[in-house]
Coordinates of C-alpha atoms and ligand atoms in Angstrom, one line a residue:
X32 CA 37.4 -7.1 4.6
X33 CA 38.5 -8.0 1.1
X34 CA 39.8 -4.7 -0.4
X35 CA 37.9 -5.3 -3.7
X36 CA 34.5 -6.2 -2.1
X37 CA 31.6 -4.4 -3.8
X38 CA 29.1 -2.5 -1.6
X39 CA 26.1 -4.0 -3.3
X40 CA 23.8 -7.0 -3.3
X41 CA 25.2 -9.7 -5.6
X42 CA 21.6 -10.4 -6.7
X43 CA 21.0 -6.8 -7.7
X44 CA 24.4 -6.6 -9.4
X45 CA 23.6 -9.7 -11.6
X46 CA 20.0 -9.0 -12.6
X47 CA 19.0 -7.4 -15.8
X48 CA 17.6 -3.8 -15.7
X49 CA 13.8 -3.8 -15.5
X50 CA 13.1 -0.5 -17.2
X51 CA 9.4 0.1 -16.3
X52 CA 8.2 3.7 -16.9
X53 CA 7.6 6.2 -14.1
X54 CA 4.1 7.2 -13.4
X55 CA 2.5 10.5 -14.5
X56 CA -1.1 11.6 -14.8
X57 CA -4.2 10.0 -13.5
X58 CA -5.4 6.4 -13.7
X59 CA -8.3 4.4 -12.4
X60 CA -8.0 0.6 -11.6
X61 CA -9.5 -2.0 -9.3
X62 CA -6.4 -2.1 -7.1
X63 CA -3.4 0.3 -6.4
X64 CA -0.4 -1.6 -5.1
X65 CA 2.4 0.4 -3.4
X66 CA 5.7 -1.4 -3.5
X67 CA 7.3 -3.9 -6.0
X68 CA 9.0 -6.4 -3.8
X69 CA 8.0 -10.1 -3.6
X70 CA 4.7 -9.2 -1.9
X71 CA 3.6 -6.4 -4.3
X72 CA 4.6 -8.3 -7.4
X73 CA 3.0 -11.5 -6.3
X74 CA -0.2 -9.7 -5.3
X75 CA -0.3 -8.1 -8.8
X76 CA 0.2 -11.5 -10.4
X77 CA -2.6 -13.1 -8.3
X78 CA -4.9 -10.2 -9.2
X79 CA -4.2 -10.7 -12.9
X80 CA -5.1 -14.3 -12.6
X81 CA -8.4 -13.3 -11.0
X82 CA -9.1 -10.8 -13.9
X83 CA -8.7 -7.6 -11.8
X84 CA -7.0 -4.4 -13.1
X85 CA -4.2 -2.9 -11.0
X86 CA -1.4 -0.3 -11.0
X87 CA 1.8 -1.2 -9.1
X88 CA 3.8 1.8 -8.0
X89 CA 7.4 1.1 -7.0
X90 CA 9.5 3.9 -5.5
X91 CA 12.9 2.6 -6.8
X92 CA 13.4 -0.6 -8.9
X93 CA 11.2 -3.8 -8.6
X94 CA 12.8 -6.6 -6.5
X95 CA 15.9 -4.7 -5.5
X96 CA 15.1 -3.7 -1.9
X97 CA 14.7 -6.2 1.0
X98 CA 13.8 -9.1 -1.4
X99 CA 16.9 -8.5 -3.6
X100 CA 19.2 -8.3 -0.5
X101 CA 18.1 -11.6 1.1
X102 CA 19.8 -15.0 1.2
X103 CA 16.9 -16.2 -1.0
X104 CA 15.9 -19.5 0.5
X105 CA 12.3 -20.3 -0.3
X106 CA 11.3 -22.6 2.5
X107 CA 8.5 -23.7 4.9
X108 CA 11.3 -24.4 7.4
X109 CA 11.8 -21.2 9.4
X110 CA 14.2 -22.1 12.2
X111 CA 12.2 -22.8 15.4
X112 CA 9.0 -21.1 14.2
X113 CA 6.3 -23.7 14.5
X114 CA 6.9 -24.4 18.2
X115 CA 6.6 -20.6 18.8
X116 CA 3.4 -20.2 16.7
X117 CA 1.9 -23.3 18.3
X118 CA 2.7 -22.0 21.8
X119 CA 1.3 -18.6 21.2
X120 CA -1.7 -19.4 18.9
X121 CA -2.3 -23.1 19.1
X122 CA -1.8 -26.1 16.8
X123 CA -4.5 -25.1 14.2
X124 CA -2.7 -21.8 13.7
X125 CA 0.7 -23.6 13.2
X126 CA -1.1 -25.7 10.6
X127 CA -2.2 -22.5 8.8
X128 CA 1.4 -21.2 8.9
X129 CA 2.6 -24.5 7.4
X130 CA 0.0 -24.5 4.7
X131 CA 0.6 -20.9 3.8
X132 CA 4.4 -21.4 3.5
X133 CA 4.2 -24.7 1.6
X134 CA 1.7 -23.0 -0.8
X135 CA 4.0 -20.0 -1.1
X136 CA 6.9 -22.4 -1.9
X137 CA 4.9 -24.4 -4.5
X138 CA 3.6 -21.1 -6.1
X139 CA 7.1 -19.8 -6.6
X140 CA 8.2 -23.1 -8.2
X141 CA 5.1 -23.2 -10.3
X142 CA 5.3 -19.6 -11.5
X143 CA 9.0 -19.8 -12.3
X144 CA 8.4 -23.0 -14.3
X145 CA 5.2 -22.0 -16.0
X146 CA 6.3 -18.4 -17.0
X147 CA 9.9 -19.5 -17.8
X148 CA 11.5 -17.1 -15.3
X149 CA 15.3 -17.5 -15.5
X150 CA 16.1 -17.3 -11.8
X151 CA 18.4 -20.2 -10.9
X152 CA 15.6 -22.0 -9.0
X153 CA 16.8 -25.3 -7.5
X154 CA 15.1 -27.7 -5.1
X155 CA 17.3 -28.3 -2.1
X156 CA 16.9 -29.6 1.4
X157 CA 16.9 -27.0 4.2
X158 CA 18.7 -27.7 7.6
X159 CA 18.4 -26.0 11.0
X160 CA 21.3 -27.2 13.2
X161 CA 22.8 -26.7 16.6
X162 CA 26.2 -27.3 18.2
X163 CA 24.8 -26.5 21.6
X164 CA 23.3 -29.1 23.9
X165 CA 20.6 -26.9 25.3
X166 CA 19.0 -26.4 21.8
X167 CA 18.8 -30.2 21.0
X168 CA 15.4 -30.6 22.6
X169 CA 14.1 -27.6 20.7
X170 CA 15.0 -29.2 17.4
X171 CA 13.5 -32.5 18.4
X172 CA 10.2 -30.8 19.4
X173 CA 10.1 -28.7 16.2
X174 CA 10.5 -31.9 14.1
X175 CA 7.8 -33.7 16.0
X176 CA 5.4 -30.9 15.6
X177 CA 6.3 -30.4 11.9
X178 CA 5.7 -34.0 11.2
X179 CA 2.3 -33.8 12.9
X180 CA 1.5 -30.8 10.6
X181 CA 2.4 -32.9 7.5
X182 CA 5.7 -31.1 6.8
X183 CA 8.7 -33.0 5.2
X184 CA 10.8 -32.9 8.4
X185 CA 13.2 -35.4 9.9
X186 CA 16.0 -35.5 12.6
X187 CA 19.6 -36.0 11.5
X188 CA 23.2 -35.2 12.3
X189 CA 24.2 -35.6 8.7
X190 CA 24.1 -32.0 7.4
X191 CA 26.9 -31.9 4.8
X192 CA 28.5 -29.1 6.9
X193 CA 32.3 -29.2 7.4
X194 CA 31.8 -29.4 11.2
X195 CA 30.0 -31.7 13.6
X196 CA 26.6 -30.7 15.0
X197 CA 24.7 -32.1 18.0
X198 CA 21.3 -32.2 16.2
X199 CA 19.7 -30.9 13.0
X200 CA 16.3 -31.0 11.3
X201 CA 16.1 -31.7 7.6
X202 CA 13.2 -30.5 5.5
X203 CA 13.1 -32.0 2.0
X204 CA 12.0 -30.4 -1.3
X205 CA 12.6 -26.8 -0.3
X206 CA 14.0 -24.3 -2.8
X207 CA 16.5 -21.5 -3.5
X208 CA 16.5 -18.9 -6.3
X209 CA 17.9 -15.6 -7.6
X210 CA 15.4 -13.3 -5.9
X211 CA 15.9 -10.2 -8.0
X212 CA 15.6 -12.1 -11.3
X213 CA 12.5 -13.9 -10.0
X214 CA 10.7 -10.7 -9.0
X215 CA 11.8 -8.8 -12.2
X216 CA 10.8 -11.9 -14.3
X217 CA 7.4 -12.1 -12.6
X218 CA 6.9 -8.3 -13.0
X219 CA 7.6 -8.5 -16.7
X220 CA 4.5 -10.7 -17.1
X221 CA 2.2 -8.1 -15.5
X222 CA 1.6 -5.2 -17.9
X223 CA -1.3 -5.4 -20.3
X224 CA -5.0 -6.2 -20.0
X225 CA -5.5 -3.7 -17.2
X226 CA -2.2 -4.3 -15.5
X227 CA 0.4 -1.5 -15.0
X228 CA 3.8 -1.4 -13.5
X229 CA 5.7 1.8 -12.7
X230 CA 9.2 2.3 -11.3
X231 CA 10.8 5.4 -9.9
X232 CA 7.4 6.4 -8.6
X233 CA 7.3 7.0 -4.8
X234 CA 3.9 7.2 -3.2
X235 CA 3.8 10.2 -0.9
X236 CA 0.1 10.4 -0.1
X237 CA -2.5 7.7 0.1
X238 CA -6.0 6.8 1.3
X239 CA -8.3 3.7 1.2
X240 CA -9.0 4.4 -2.5
X241 CA -6.0 6.3 -3.8
X242 CA -2.2 6.4 -4.0
X243 CA -0.5 9.6 -5.2
X244 CA 3.1 10.4 -6.3
X245 CA 4.4 13.9 -6.9
X246 CA 3.5 13.3 -10.6
X247 CA 0.0 11.9 -10.4
X248 CA -2.7 9.9 -8.7
X249 CA -4.1 6.4 -9.0
X250 CA -7.8 5.9 -8.0
X251 CA -8.8 2.4 -7.0
X252 CA -11.4 0.3 -5.1
X253 CA -8.6 -1.0 -2.8
X254 CA -5.0 0.0 -1.9
X255 CA -2.4 -2.6 -1.0
X256 CA 0.6 -1.2 0.9
X257 CA 3.3 -3.8 0.1
X258 CA 6.1 -1.6 1.4
X259 CA 7.8 -4.1 3.8
X260 CA 6.6 -2.0 6.8
X261 CA 3.4 0.1 6.2
X262 CA 4.1 3.7 5.5
X263 CA 3.8 6.6 8.0
X264 CA 1.4 5.9 10.8
X265 CA -0.7 3.3 8.9
X266 CA -2.1 0.8 11.4
X267 CA 0.7 1.8 13.9
X268 CA 2.6 -1.3 12.7
X269 CA 5.9 0.4 13.5
X270 CA 5.0 -0.1 17.1
X271 CA 4.3 -3.8 16.8
X272 CA 7.3 -4.8 14.8
X273 CA 10.9 -4.6 15.9
X274 CA 13.5 -3.9 13.1
X275 CA 16.8 -5.8 12.9
X276 CA 19.7 -5.4 10.6
X277 CA 22.1 -8.1 9.3
X278 CA 25.5 -8.3 7.5
X279 CA 25.4 -10.2 4.2
X280 CA 28.4 -11.4 2.3
X281 CA 28.9 -13.4 -0.9
X282 CA 32.1 -14.8 -2.5
X283 CA 33.2 -17.5 -4.9
X284 CA 33.8 -20.9 -3.4
X285 CA 35.6 -24.2 -4.2
X286 CA 32.7 -26.3 -5.5
X287 CA 33.9 -29.3 -3.5
X288 CA 33.4 -27.2 -0.3
X289 CA 29.8 -26.0 -1.0
X290 CA 27.2 -28.0 0.9
X291 CA 24.3 -29.3 -1.1
X292 CA 21.7 -28.0 1.3
X293 CA 20.7 -24.6 2.8
X294 CA 21.7 -24.1 6.4
X295 CA 20.9 -22.0 9.5
X296 CA 21.9 -22.3 13.1
X297 CA 19.5 -22.1 16.0
X298 CA 22.0 -20.5 18.3
X299 CA 23.1 -16.9 18.2
X300 CA 25.0 -15.5 16.6
X301 CA 23.0 -16.9 13.8
X302 CA 24.8 -18.3 10.8
X303 CA 22.8 -18.7 7.6
X304 CA 24.4 -20.0 4.4
X305 CA 23.9 -21.6 1.1
X306 CA 25.5 -22.1 -2.3
X307 CA 24.7 -20.7 -5.7
X308 CA 26.0 -21.6 -9.2
X309 CA 26.1 -18.7 -11.7
X310 CA 25.4 -19.0 -15.5
X311 CA 29.1 -19.4 -16.1
X312 CA 29.2 -22.4 -13.9
X313 CA 31.1 -20.6 -11.1
X314 CA 30.3 -21.6 -7.5
X315 CA 29.4 -19.0 -4.9
X316 CA 28.4 -19.0 -1.2
X317 CA 26.2 -16.5 0.5
X318 CA 26.2 -15.9 4.3
X319 CA 24.3 -13.8 6.8
X320 CA 25.2 -13.4 10.4
X321 CA 24.6 -11.7 13.7
X322 CA 22.0 -9.0 14.0
X323 CA 23.1 -5.4 14.8
X324 CA 21.3 -2.2 15.6
X325 CA 20.5 0.3 12.8
X326 CA 23.1 3.0 12.6
X327 CA 25.4 1.4 15.2
X328 CA 28.8 1.3 13.4
X329 CA 30.7 -0.6 16.0
X330 CA 28.1 -3.3 16.1
X331 CA 28.0 -3.4 12.3
X332 CA 31.8 -3.9 12.1
X333 CA 31.7 -6.7 14.7
X334 CA 28.8 -8.4 12.9
X335 CA 30.8 -8.4 9.6
X336 CA 34.0 -9.5 11.2
X337 CA 32.1 -12.4 12.8
X338 CA 30.5 -13.7 9.6
X339 CA 33.6 -13.1 7.5
X340 CA 35.7 -15.2 10.0
X341 CA 33.1 -18.0 9.9
X342 CA 33.0 -18.0 6.0
X343 CA 36.8 -18.1 5.7
X344 CA 37.4 -20.6 8.5
X345 CA 34.8 -23.2 7.4
X346 CA 34.4 -22.7 3.7
X347 CA 37.5 -20.8 2.5
X348 CA 35.2 -18.0 1.2
X349 CA 36.3 -14.3 1.1
X350 CA 33.6 -11.6 0.6
X351 CA 33.4 -10.2 -2.9
X352 CA 30.1 -8.5 -2.3
X353 CA 29.1 -7.0 1.1
X354 CA 25.7 -5.4 2.0
X355 CA 23.3 -5.1 4.8
X356 CA 19.6 -6.0 5.0
X357 CA 16.8 -5.6 7.5
X358 CA 13.5 -7.2 8.5
X359 CA 11.0 -6.9 11.3
X360 CA 10.1 -9.3 14.1
X361 CA 6.4 -8.9 15.0
X362 CA 5.8 -8.8 18.7
X363 CA 3.8 -12.0 18.8
X364 CA 6.0 -13.7 16.1
X365 CA 3.3 -14.1 13.4
X366 CA 3.3 -11.9 10.2
X367 CA 0.5 -9.3 9.8
X368 CA -1.5 -9.7 6.6
X369 CA -4.9 -8.1 5.8
X370 CA -6.7 -4.9 6.6
X371 CA -4.6 -2.3 8.4
X372 CA -7.4 -1.4 10.7
X373 CA -11.2 -1.7 11.2
X374 CA -11.6 2.0 10.3
X375 CA -13.0 3.6 7.2
X376 CA -9.5 4.5 5.8
X377 CA -8.1 1.0 6.0
X378 CA -5.8 -0.4 3.3
X379 CA -4.4 -3.9 2.9
X380 CA -0.9 -4.6 4.3
X381 CA 1.6 -7.4 4.8
X382 CA 4.5 -7.1 7.2
X383 CA 6.5 -8.7 10.1
X384 CA 8.1 -11.6 8.1
X385 CA 10.9 -12.0 10.6
X386 CA 13.5 -12.7 7.9
X387 CA 11.3 -15.4 6.3
X388 CA 9.3 -13.4 3.8
X389 CA 9.9 -15.2 0.5
X390 CA 7.5 -18.2 0.8
X391 CA 5.5 -16.1 3.3
X392 CA 5.5 -13.0 1.1
X393 CA 4.2 -15.1 -1.7
X394 CA 1.5 -16.5 0.6
X395 CA 0.7 -12.9 1.7
X396 CA 0.2 -12.0 -2.0
X397 CA -2.3 -14.9 -2.4
X398 CA -4.1 -14.0 0.8
X399 CA -4.4 -10.3 -0.1
X400 CA -5.8 -11.2 -3.6
X401 CA -8.3 -13.5 -1.9
X402 CA -9.4 -10.7 0.4
X403 CA -9.8 -8.3 -2.5
X404 CA -11.7 -11.0 -4.5
X405 CA -13.9 -11.7 -1.5
X406 CA -12.8 -15.4 -1.3
X407 CA -12.6 -17.1 2.1
X408 CA -9.1 -18.0 3.1
X409 CA -8.5 -19.9 6.4
X410 CA -4.9 -18.4 6.9
X411 CA -6.6 -15.1 7.8
X412 CA -7.4 -16.6 11.3
X413 CA -3.7 -16.4 12.1
X414 CA -2.4 -13.5 10.1
X415 CA -5.2 -11.0 10.5
X416 CA -3.3 -7.7 10.7
X417 CA -6.0 -6.2 13.1
X418 CA -5.4 -8.8 15.8
X419 CA -4.3 -7.4 19.1
X420 CA -2.3 -10.0 21.0
X421 CA 0.0 -8.1 23.4
X422 CA 0.4 -11.3 25.4
X423 CA 3.6 -13.1 25.0
X424 CA 6.4 -11.3 23.3
X425 CA 5.6 -7.9 24.8
X426 CA 8.3 -8.0 27.4
X427 CA 11.2 -8.7 25.0
X428 CA 9.7 -6.2 22.6
X429 CA 9.7 -3.4 25.1
X430 CA 13.2 -4.3 26.2
X431 CA 14.4 -3.9 22.6
X432 CA 12.8 -0.5 22.3
X433 CA 14.3 0.6 25.6
X434 CA 17.8 -0.4 24.3
X435 CA 17.2 1.7 21.2
X436 CA 16.3 4.7 23.4
X437 CA 19.4 4.2 25.6
X438 CA 21.6 4.1 22.5
X439 CA 20.2 7.3 21.2
X440 CA 21.6 9.0 24.3
X441 CA 24.9 7.1 24.3
X442 CA 25.8 7.6 20.6
X443 CA 27.1 5.0 18.2
X444 CA 30.7 5.4 17.2
X445 CA 33.6 4.6 19.5
X446 CA 35.8 7.1 17.6
X447 CA 33.9 10.4 17.8
X448 CA 35.0 13.0 15.4
X449 CA 35.1 16.5 17.0
X450 CA 33.6 18.2 13.9
X451 CA 33.1 17.6 10.2
X452 CA 36.7 18.8 9.5
X453 CA 37.8 15.8 11.5
X454 CA 35.8 13.3 9.3
X455 CA 38.1 11.1 7.2
X456 CA 37.2 10.2 3.5
X457 CA 34.6 7.5 3.5
X458 CA 33.5 8.2 7.1
X459 CA 30.1 9.4 8.3
X460 CA 28.9 10.6 11.7
X461 CA 26.1 12.6 13.3
X462 CA 27.3 15.7 15.0
X463 CA 25.8 18.8 16.7
X464 CA 26.1 21.8 14.5
X465 CA 24.6 25.1 15.6
X466 CA 22.5 23.2 18.1
X467 CA 21.1 20.8 15.4
X468 CA 21.8 17.1 14.8
X469 CA 23.5 16.9 11.4
X470 CA 24.4 13.7 9.5
X471 CA 27.6 14.3 7.6
X472 CA 29.6 12.1 5.2
X473 CA 33.0 12.9 3.6
X474 CA 33.3 11.3 0.2
X475 CA 36.5 9.8 -1.2
X476 CA 37.2 13.1 -3.1
X477 CA 37.0 15.1 0.2
X478 CA 33.6 16.7 -0.3
X479 CA 31.2 16.9 2.7
X480 CA 27.6 15.8 2.2
X481 CA 25.4 17.0 5.1
X482 CA 21.7 16.6 5.8
X483 CA 19.5 16.8 8.9
X484 CA 19.9 13.7 11.2
X485 CA 16.3 13.9 12.3
X486 CA 14.2 11.0 10.8
X487 CA 11.2 12.3 9.0
X488 CA 9.0 9.5 10.3
X489 CA 8.8 10.4 14.0
X490 CA 11.9 12.4 14.8
X491 CA 14.5 9.8 16.0
X492 CA 18.1 10.5 15.2
X493 CA 19.6 8.4 12.3
X494 CA 23.0 6.7 12.5
X495 CA 25.6 5.8 9.9
X496 CA 25.6 2.5 7.9
X497 CA 29.3 2.1 6.9
X498 CA 28.7 -0.7 4.5
X499 CA 25.9 0.6 2.4
X500 CA 26.7 4.3 3.1
X501 CA 23.2 5.2 4.2
X502 CA 21.6 6.9 7.2
X503 CA 19.5 4.4 9.1
X504 CA 17.0 5.0 11.8
X505 CA 17.2 2.7 14.9
X506 CA 13.6 3.3 15.9
X507 CA 11.5 1.8 13.1
X508 CA 14.0 1.0 10.4
X509 CA 13.7 3.9 7.9
X510 CA 16.8 4.3 5.7
X511 CA 18.0 7.3 3.7
X512 CA 20.7 8.0 1.1
X513 CA 23.6 10.4 1.4
X514 CA 21.5 13.2 -0.1
X515 CA 18.7 12.4 2.4
X516 CA 16.4 10.6 -0.2
X517 CA 14.2 7.8 1.3
X518 CA 15.4 4.3 0.6
X519 CA 13.2 2.4 3.1
X520 CA 10.1 3.5 5.1
X521 CA 8.0 3.9 7.1
X522 CA 9.3 7.4 6.3
X523 CA 8.1 8.9 3.1
X524 CA 9.8 12.3 3.2
X525 CA 13.6 12.9 2.7
X526 CA 15.9 14.1 5.4
X527 CA 16.0 17.9 5.3
X528 CA 19.0 19.6 3.7
X529 CA 21.4 21.0 6.2
X530 CA 22.0 24.7 5.8
X531 CA 24.8 26.0 8.0
X532 CA 24.5 29.4 9.7
X533 CA 27.3 30.6 7.4
X534 CA 25.2 29.6 4.3
X535 CA 22.1 31.1 5.8
X536 CA 23.9 34.4 6.4
X537 CA 25.4 34.5 2.9
X538 CA 22.0 33.7 1.3
X539 CA 20.2 36.5 3.2
X540 CA 23.1 39.0 2.6
Ligands
FAD623 C1 19.6 -10.7 5.9 C2 18.3 -11.2 5.5 C3 18.2 -12.4 4.8 C4 16.9 -12.9 4.4 N1 16.9 -14.1 3.8 C5 15.7 -14.7 3.6 C6 15.6 -16.0 3.1 O1 16.6 -16.7 2.8 N2 14.3 -16.5 2.9 C7 13.2 -15.8 3.2 O2 12.1 -16.3 3.1 N3 13.3 -14.5 3.6 C8 14.5 -14.0 3.8 N4 14.5 -12.7 4.3 C9 13.3 -11.9 4.5 C10 12.8 -11.4 3.1 O3 13.8 -11.0 2.3 C11 11.7 -10.3 3.3 O4 10.8 -10.6 4.4 C12 10.9 -10.1 2.0 O5 11.8 -9.9 1.0 C13 10.0 -8.8 2.2 O6 9.4 -8.6 1.0 P1 8.6 -7.2 0.7 O7 8.0 -7.3 -0.6 O8 7.7 -7.1 1.9 O9 9.6 -6.1 0.9 P2 10.6 -5.4 -0.3 O10 11.3 -6.4 -1.1 O11 11.4 -4.4 0.4 O12 9.6 -4.6 -1.2 C14 8.9 -3.4 -0.8 C15 9.0 -2.4 -1.9 O13 8.2 -1.3 -1.6 C16 8.9 -0.2 -2.2 N5 8.4 1.0 -1.5 C17 8.6 1.4 -0.2 N6 8.0 2.6 0.0 C18 7.4 3.0 -1.1 C19 6.6 4.1 -1.5 N7 6.4 5.1 -0.6 N8 6.1 4.2 -2.7 C20 6.4 3.1 -3.6 N9 7.1 2.1 -3.3 C21 7.6 2.0 -2.1 C22 10.3 -0.4 -1.9 O14 11.2 0.3 -2.8 C23 10.4 -1.9 -2.2 O15 10.8 -2.3 -3.5 C24 15.8 -12.2 4.7 C25 15.9 -10.9 5.4 C26 17.1 -10.5 5.8 C27 17.2 -9.2 6.5
FES624 S1 11.7 5.2 11.4 FE1 10.3 5.9 12.9 S2 11.4 7.6 13.7 FE2 12.7 6.9 12.2

């Protein structure tokens, strides 16, 4: 690891502050939107175009969570996705997936241009490549299907990468952008004429017609939960989506070594990469690599080492920014968009993007606005969030959950501190204290920060994320800060403060 690497998303570090007010009081609108990532902000923009009023409540800052930590390719090419969708749902559904994502891509390009959003948007070809013989046929099949669906796909071995590949598919006219600037830029066009955007406003209670923070309540005809994974127990989506975590690095690059396209490998460990030119004309490259389990420090270190080796060896890039990011794989591989359930308390949701949620998240915003405006949309046939298809996918899905359970028993760190006194500065670990699981972190100044390690969603034990310095839950992907505050759901309540027996005794004395 480069000594000076910053523990932050490059995109968030280089976006202007958004500065929306926090919510207080009471408000009545057509639609309450919980969450200001690409899904929530696009939904709001679509509702505005349809003349509906809305209040968007963002817990932290718009665009800075999963969206602002992505590699930010806006594509209808999603690795080997179409063959999977066609196998599980049929060719007509693959056509809907293609249409949704091409529409999502076109919408991003159109909005950025029409609204003058300064987000480094560039049209680029996207490539999925393989260096392994047994994946060649998969690429050929994906291209054949994509062409049948009318997508701009072709077979090639000419990728612009500094190594030979056995096969690759090239999709023309795809796009890349600065995700945080795009979302913040779009959000800036929303207030006024019945549109409200609030930041620092975490929703802690909700129903089909209300969303409440600890400072007030929004009443609405519809509630959209655009929180990446729906909150709490909503629709039980945490049981139908498997979380995965990835290392992301970004560093300056020799412009002559930056490929013109955006690239991802079929084989695991996945390598995904692309270039970026900043406003001062400097060239950068961003990379993401192998998946690792939430809170599993040894796996996290290996994942970073792997992607950092790849970036240095092939592109001469050293990490200047390092961060982690997560997404969810739905058990049948299609995102869930629409009503959370058939019941009376249903809200609208969008989740399960499988690390392809920028074009798809934009399409989700269009679909959600269509549902609210009572407009027919054929994509719903595939994405309907109430579908129950526990057919294919269930076996792998259950295996992944069983591995999580085994890890919870086995622990995460190879070096196990004996107690908090044994924690080195910058180190975090979960330890048993007075019979309780406690998450402790020793900061660089030597002070200990300790909170309960019991996730407030459903009671799993969180683990340490060394890069971002957060407590991450391996069960359904909730993330918490050092003080226990929620960063990512489905949890909505913070980790409880840890009060040692000694403190308890001195308080009651
Ligand atoms: C390593 C990695 C790389 C990726 N790269 C790409 C890529 O190149 N192309 C692509 O298409 N996709 C990519 N993705 C996937 C994509 O980033 C996501 O699918 C997409 O950004 C999800 O958007 P979202 O709006 O659902 O979530 P988010 O952007 O996380 O937005 C949800 C918002 O809800 C807020 N929120 C949560 N709880 C509450 C609450 N209780 N009250 C109020 N607000 C709340 C959060 O603070 C957050 O801002 C990548 C994913 C990963 C992990
Ligand atoms: S996220 Fe569900 S138990 Fe932690």
